[in-house]
Tab-separated table of C-alpha atoms in Angstrom:
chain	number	residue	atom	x	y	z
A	1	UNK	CA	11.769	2.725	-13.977
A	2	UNK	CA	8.242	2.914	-13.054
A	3	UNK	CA	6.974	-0.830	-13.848
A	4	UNK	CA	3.606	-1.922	-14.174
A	5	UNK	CA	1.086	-5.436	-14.793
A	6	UNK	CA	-1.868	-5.464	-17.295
A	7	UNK	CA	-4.083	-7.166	-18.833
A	8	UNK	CA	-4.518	-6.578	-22.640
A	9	UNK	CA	-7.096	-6.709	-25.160
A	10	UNK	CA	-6.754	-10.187	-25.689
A	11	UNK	CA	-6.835	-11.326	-21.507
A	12	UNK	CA	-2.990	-11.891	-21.524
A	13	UNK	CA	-1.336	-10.594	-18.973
A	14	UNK	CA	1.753	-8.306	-19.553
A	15	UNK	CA	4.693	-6.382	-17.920
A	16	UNK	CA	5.731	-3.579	-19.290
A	17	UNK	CA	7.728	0.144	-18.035
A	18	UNK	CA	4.811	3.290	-17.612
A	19	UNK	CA	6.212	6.421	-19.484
A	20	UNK	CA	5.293	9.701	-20.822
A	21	UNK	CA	4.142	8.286	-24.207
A	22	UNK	CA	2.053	4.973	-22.584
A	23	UNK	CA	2.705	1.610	-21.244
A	24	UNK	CA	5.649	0.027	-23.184
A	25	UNK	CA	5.893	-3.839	-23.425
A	26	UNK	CA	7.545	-6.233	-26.036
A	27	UNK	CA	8.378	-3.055	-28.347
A	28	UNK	CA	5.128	-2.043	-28.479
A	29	UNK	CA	3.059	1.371	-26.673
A	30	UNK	CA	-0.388	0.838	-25.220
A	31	UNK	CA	-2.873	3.218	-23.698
A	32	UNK	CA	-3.164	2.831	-20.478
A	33	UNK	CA	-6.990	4.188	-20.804
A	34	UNK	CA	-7.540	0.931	-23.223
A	35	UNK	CA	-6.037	-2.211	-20.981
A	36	UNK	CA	-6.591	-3.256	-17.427
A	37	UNK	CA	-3.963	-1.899	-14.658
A	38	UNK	CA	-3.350	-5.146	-12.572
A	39	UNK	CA	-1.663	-5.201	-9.057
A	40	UNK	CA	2.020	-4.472	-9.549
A	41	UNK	CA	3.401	-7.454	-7.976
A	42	UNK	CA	1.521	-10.238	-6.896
A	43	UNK	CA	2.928	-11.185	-3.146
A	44	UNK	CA	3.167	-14.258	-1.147
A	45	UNK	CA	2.223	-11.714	2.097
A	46	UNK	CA	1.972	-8.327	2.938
A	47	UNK	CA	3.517	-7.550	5.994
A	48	UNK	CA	1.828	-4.309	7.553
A	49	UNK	CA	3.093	-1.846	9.979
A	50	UNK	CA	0.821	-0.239	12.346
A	51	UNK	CA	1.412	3.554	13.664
A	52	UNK	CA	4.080	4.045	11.240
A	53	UNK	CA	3.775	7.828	11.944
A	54	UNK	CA	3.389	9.809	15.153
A	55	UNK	CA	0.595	12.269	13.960
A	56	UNK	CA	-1.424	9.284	13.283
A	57	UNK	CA	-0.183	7.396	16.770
A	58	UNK	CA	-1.266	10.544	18.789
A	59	UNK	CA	-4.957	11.054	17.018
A	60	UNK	CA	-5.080	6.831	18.323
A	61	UNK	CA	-4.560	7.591	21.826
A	62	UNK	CA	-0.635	6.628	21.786
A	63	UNK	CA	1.696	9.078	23.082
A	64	UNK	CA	5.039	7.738	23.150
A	65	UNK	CA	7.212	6.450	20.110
A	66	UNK	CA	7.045	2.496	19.919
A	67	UNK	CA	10.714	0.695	20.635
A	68	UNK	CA	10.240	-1.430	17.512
A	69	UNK	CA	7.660	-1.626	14.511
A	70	UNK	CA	4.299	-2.988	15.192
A	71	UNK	CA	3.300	-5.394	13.017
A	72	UNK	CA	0.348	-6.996	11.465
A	73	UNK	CA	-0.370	-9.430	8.246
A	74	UNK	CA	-2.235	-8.736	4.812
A	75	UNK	CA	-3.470	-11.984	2.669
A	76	UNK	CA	-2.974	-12.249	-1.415
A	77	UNK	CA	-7.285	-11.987	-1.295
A	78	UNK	CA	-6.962	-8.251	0.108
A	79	UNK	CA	-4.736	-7.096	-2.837
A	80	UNK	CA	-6.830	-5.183	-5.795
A	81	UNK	CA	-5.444	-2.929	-8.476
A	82	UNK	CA	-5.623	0.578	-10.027
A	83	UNK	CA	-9.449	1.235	-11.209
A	84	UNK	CA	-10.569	-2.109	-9.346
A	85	UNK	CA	-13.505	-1.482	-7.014
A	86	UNK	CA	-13.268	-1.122	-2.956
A	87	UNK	CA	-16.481	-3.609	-1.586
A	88	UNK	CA	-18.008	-2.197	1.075
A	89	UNK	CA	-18.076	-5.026	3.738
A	90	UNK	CA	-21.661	-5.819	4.394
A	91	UNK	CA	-22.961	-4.822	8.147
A	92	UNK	CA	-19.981	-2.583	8.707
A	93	UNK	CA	-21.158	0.596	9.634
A	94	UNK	CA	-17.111	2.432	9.950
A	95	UNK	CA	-14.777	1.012	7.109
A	96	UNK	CA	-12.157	3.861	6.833
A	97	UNK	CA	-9.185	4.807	4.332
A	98	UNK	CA	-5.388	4.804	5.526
A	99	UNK	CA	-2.879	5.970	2.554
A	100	UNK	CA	0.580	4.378	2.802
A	101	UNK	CA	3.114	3.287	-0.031
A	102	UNK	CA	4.757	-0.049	0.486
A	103	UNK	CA	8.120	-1.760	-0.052
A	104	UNK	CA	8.188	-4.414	-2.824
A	105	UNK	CA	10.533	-7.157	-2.501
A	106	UNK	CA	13.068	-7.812	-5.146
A	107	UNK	CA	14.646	-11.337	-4.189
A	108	UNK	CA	14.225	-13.936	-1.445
A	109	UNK	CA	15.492	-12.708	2.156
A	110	UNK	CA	15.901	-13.301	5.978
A	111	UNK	CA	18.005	-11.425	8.189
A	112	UNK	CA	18.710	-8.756	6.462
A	113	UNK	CA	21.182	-5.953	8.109
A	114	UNK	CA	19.921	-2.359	7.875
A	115	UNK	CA	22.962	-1.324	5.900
A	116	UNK	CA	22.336	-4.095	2.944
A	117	UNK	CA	18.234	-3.334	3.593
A	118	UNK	CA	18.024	-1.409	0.184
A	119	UNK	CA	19.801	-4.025	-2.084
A	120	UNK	CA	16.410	-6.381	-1.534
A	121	UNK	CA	13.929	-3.789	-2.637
A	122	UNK	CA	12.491	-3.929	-5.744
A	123	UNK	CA	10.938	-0.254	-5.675
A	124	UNK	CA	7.663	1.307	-4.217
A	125	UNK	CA	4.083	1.054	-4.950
A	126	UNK	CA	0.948	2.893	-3.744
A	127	UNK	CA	-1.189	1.341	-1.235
A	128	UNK	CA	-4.744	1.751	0.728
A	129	UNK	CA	-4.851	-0.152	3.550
A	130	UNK	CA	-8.755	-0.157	4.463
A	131	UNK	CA	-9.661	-0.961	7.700
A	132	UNK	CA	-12.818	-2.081	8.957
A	133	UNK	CA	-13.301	-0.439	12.339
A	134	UNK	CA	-15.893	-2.345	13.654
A	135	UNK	CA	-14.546	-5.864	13.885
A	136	UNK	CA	-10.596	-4.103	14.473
A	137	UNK	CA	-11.994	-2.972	17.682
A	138	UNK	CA	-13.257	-6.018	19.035
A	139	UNK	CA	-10.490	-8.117	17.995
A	140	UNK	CA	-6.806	-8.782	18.823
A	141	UNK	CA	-5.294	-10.137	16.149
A	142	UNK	CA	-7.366	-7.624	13.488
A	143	UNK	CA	-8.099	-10.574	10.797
A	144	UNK	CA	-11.796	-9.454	9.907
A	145	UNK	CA	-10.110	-5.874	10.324
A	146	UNK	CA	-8.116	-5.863	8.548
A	147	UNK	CA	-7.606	-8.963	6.087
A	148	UNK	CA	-11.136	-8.831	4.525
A	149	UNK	CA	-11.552	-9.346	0.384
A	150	UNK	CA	-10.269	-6.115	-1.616
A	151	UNK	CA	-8.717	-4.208	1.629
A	152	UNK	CA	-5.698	-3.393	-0.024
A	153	UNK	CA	-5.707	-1.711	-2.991
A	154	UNK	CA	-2.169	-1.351	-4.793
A	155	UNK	CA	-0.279	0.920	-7.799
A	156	UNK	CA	-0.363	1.539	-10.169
A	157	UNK	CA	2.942	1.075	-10.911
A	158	UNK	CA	6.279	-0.268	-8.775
A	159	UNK	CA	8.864	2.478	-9.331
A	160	UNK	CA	12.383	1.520	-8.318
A	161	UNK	CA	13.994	3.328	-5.588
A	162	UNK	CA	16.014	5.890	-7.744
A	163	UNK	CA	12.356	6.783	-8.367
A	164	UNK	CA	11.103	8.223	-5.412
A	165	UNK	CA	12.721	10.874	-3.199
A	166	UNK	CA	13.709	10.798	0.239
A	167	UNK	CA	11.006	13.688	1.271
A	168	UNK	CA	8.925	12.136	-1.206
A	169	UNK	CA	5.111	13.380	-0.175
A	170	UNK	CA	2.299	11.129	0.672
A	171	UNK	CA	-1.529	11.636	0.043
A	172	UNK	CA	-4.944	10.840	-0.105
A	173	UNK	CA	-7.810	12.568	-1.538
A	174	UNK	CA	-11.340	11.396	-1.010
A	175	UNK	CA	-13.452	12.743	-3.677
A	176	UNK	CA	-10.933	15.661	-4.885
A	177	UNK	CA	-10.698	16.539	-1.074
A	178	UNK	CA	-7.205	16.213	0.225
A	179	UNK	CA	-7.965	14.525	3.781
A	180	UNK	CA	-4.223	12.766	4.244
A	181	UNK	CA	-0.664	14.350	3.594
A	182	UNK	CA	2.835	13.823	4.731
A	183	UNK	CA	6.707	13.048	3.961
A	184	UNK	CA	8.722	10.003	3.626
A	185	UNK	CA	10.783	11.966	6.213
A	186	UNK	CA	8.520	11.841	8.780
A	187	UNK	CA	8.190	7.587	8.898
A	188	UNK	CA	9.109	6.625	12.287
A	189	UNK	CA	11.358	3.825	11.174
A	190	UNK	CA	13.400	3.851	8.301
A	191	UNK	CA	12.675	1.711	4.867
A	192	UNK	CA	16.221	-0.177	5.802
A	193	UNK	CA	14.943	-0.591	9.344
A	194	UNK	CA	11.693	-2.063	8.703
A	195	UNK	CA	13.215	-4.344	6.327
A	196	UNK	CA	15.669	-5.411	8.384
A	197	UNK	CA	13.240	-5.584	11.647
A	198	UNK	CA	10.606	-7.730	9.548
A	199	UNK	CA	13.607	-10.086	7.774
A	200	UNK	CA	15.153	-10.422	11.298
A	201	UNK	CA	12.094	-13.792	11.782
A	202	UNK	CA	10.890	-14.044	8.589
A	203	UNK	CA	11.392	-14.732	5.252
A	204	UNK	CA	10.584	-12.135	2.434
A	205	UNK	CA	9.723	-13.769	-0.999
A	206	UNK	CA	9.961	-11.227	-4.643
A	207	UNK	CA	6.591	-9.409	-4.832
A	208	UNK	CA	5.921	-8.983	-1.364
A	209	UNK	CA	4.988	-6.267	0.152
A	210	UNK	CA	5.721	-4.377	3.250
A	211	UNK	CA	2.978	-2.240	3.869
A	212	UNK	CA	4.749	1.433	5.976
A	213	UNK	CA	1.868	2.518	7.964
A	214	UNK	CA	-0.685	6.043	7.535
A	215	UNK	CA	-0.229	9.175	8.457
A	216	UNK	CA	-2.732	11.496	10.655
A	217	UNK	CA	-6.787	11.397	8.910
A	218	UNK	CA	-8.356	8.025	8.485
A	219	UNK	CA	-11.728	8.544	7.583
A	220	UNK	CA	-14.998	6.922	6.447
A	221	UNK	CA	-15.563	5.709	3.072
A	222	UNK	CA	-18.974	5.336	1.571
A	223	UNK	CA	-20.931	4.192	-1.572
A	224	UNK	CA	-19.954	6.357	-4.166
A	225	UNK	CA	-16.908	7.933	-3.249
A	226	UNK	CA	-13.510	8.340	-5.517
A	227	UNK	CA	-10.333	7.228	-2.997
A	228	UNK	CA	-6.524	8.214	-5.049
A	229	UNK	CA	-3.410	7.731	-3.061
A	230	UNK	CA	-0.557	9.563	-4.602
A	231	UNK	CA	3.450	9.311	-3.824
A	232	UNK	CA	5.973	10.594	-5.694
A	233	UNK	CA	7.477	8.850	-8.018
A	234	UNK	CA	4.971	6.104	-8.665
A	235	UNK	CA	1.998	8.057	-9.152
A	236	UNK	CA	-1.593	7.990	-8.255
A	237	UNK	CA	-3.561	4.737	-7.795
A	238	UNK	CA	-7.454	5.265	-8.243
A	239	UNK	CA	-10.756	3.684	-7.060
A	240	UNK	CA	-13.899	3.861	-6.765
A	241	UNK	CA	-16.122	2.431	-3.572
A	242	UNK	CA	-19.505	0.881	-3.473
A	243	UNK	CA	-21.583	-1.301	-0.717
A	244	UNK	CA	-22.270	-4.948	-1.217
């Protein structure tokens, strides 16, 4: 199932399944053209691994494979949805694009074991975790880097695991351009490792998100441009950039 959030005519907020024929809630079929695509889940944390791939490690400067995931944390203020706007943040003169998909939580858990990893995931979503180069590199901890308003834009949709292919293929386009591309297969660490790695000191609540890392081709965004991320089985999430 491929399950999504909106907002309809009226302001109320909905779930319902995305299919073929439209976005199905309470019996009834609505245009996904005529409502507002909201975040798919709506997380206590996002819990973000850095240099999830070695293409992208080596283009970085780092050579060898990492022992364990690096990790860094989202806030609920970065998360916007399908066809919500990326802000610019004002005085930045390198915000880039990274295209990942992310793990969504299904239930409550801590110390999870790699072989039980997959019976806490909810499914997968789309996610763009923009980076703001010019405080990341003067900072340790990456908060104005990385946790700034509207830096991570998520879904459309959360698609549940039988969803998505093993090999399933990552990308980004920037303006029809395809700048980022890659396989599922080619994560450093497993889905059931991070999980377990992240659940091994702290606690995962439903709807949060564990963001996987990018792939090799960050680039700059600027006023203007048209950002998709695409992964099989969920499907594209779109938006659109300007500068404060």
């Amino acid at each position: 199932m491929r399950m999504v959030r909106f907002s309809d005519s009226t302001g109320y907020t909905r779930r319902g399944e995305w299919t073929d024929d439209g976005i199905v809630a309470n019996e009834r079929t609505y245009n996904p053209d005529e409502v507002d695509v909201l975040p798919p889940t709506d997380p206590t944390k996002i819990v973000c691994q850095a240099g999830g791939y070695m293409d992208h490690r080596e283009e970085s400067g780092f050579e060898e494979q990492p022992e364990r995931p690096e990790l860094f944390l989202k806030t609920p203020n970065c998360v916007v949805g399908h066809g919500n706007t990326i802000e610019l943040p004002p005085g930045r003169d390198v915000v880039e694009f990274e295209a990942e998909f992310g793990i969504v939580i299904g239930e409550q858990c801590r110390s999870v074991p790699e072989a039980d990893a997959m019976d806490v995931v909810a499914g997968f979503t789309c996610v763009n975790d923009i980076s703001n180069r010019d405080d990341q590199e003067r900072e340790r901890n990456w908060v104005r880097g990385k946790a700034f308003d509207a830096s991570l834009p998520m879904g459309p949709v959360v698609a549940s695991p039988d969803e998505v292919p093993a090999d399933a293929t990552l990308t980004l386009r920037l303006n029809g351009e395809t700048k980022q591309e890659t396989t599922r297969e080619h994560m450093i660490f497993s889905v059931p490792e991070l999980v377990a790695d992240v659940t091994e000191l702290i606690t995962l609540e439903p709807g949060d998100v564990l963001a996987t890392g990018t792939p090799f081709g960050p680039d700059r965004l600027s006023d203007g441009d048209t950002v998709e991320v695409e992964f099989d089985g969920v499907g594209t999430l779109e938006n659109h950039v300007i500068a404060q």
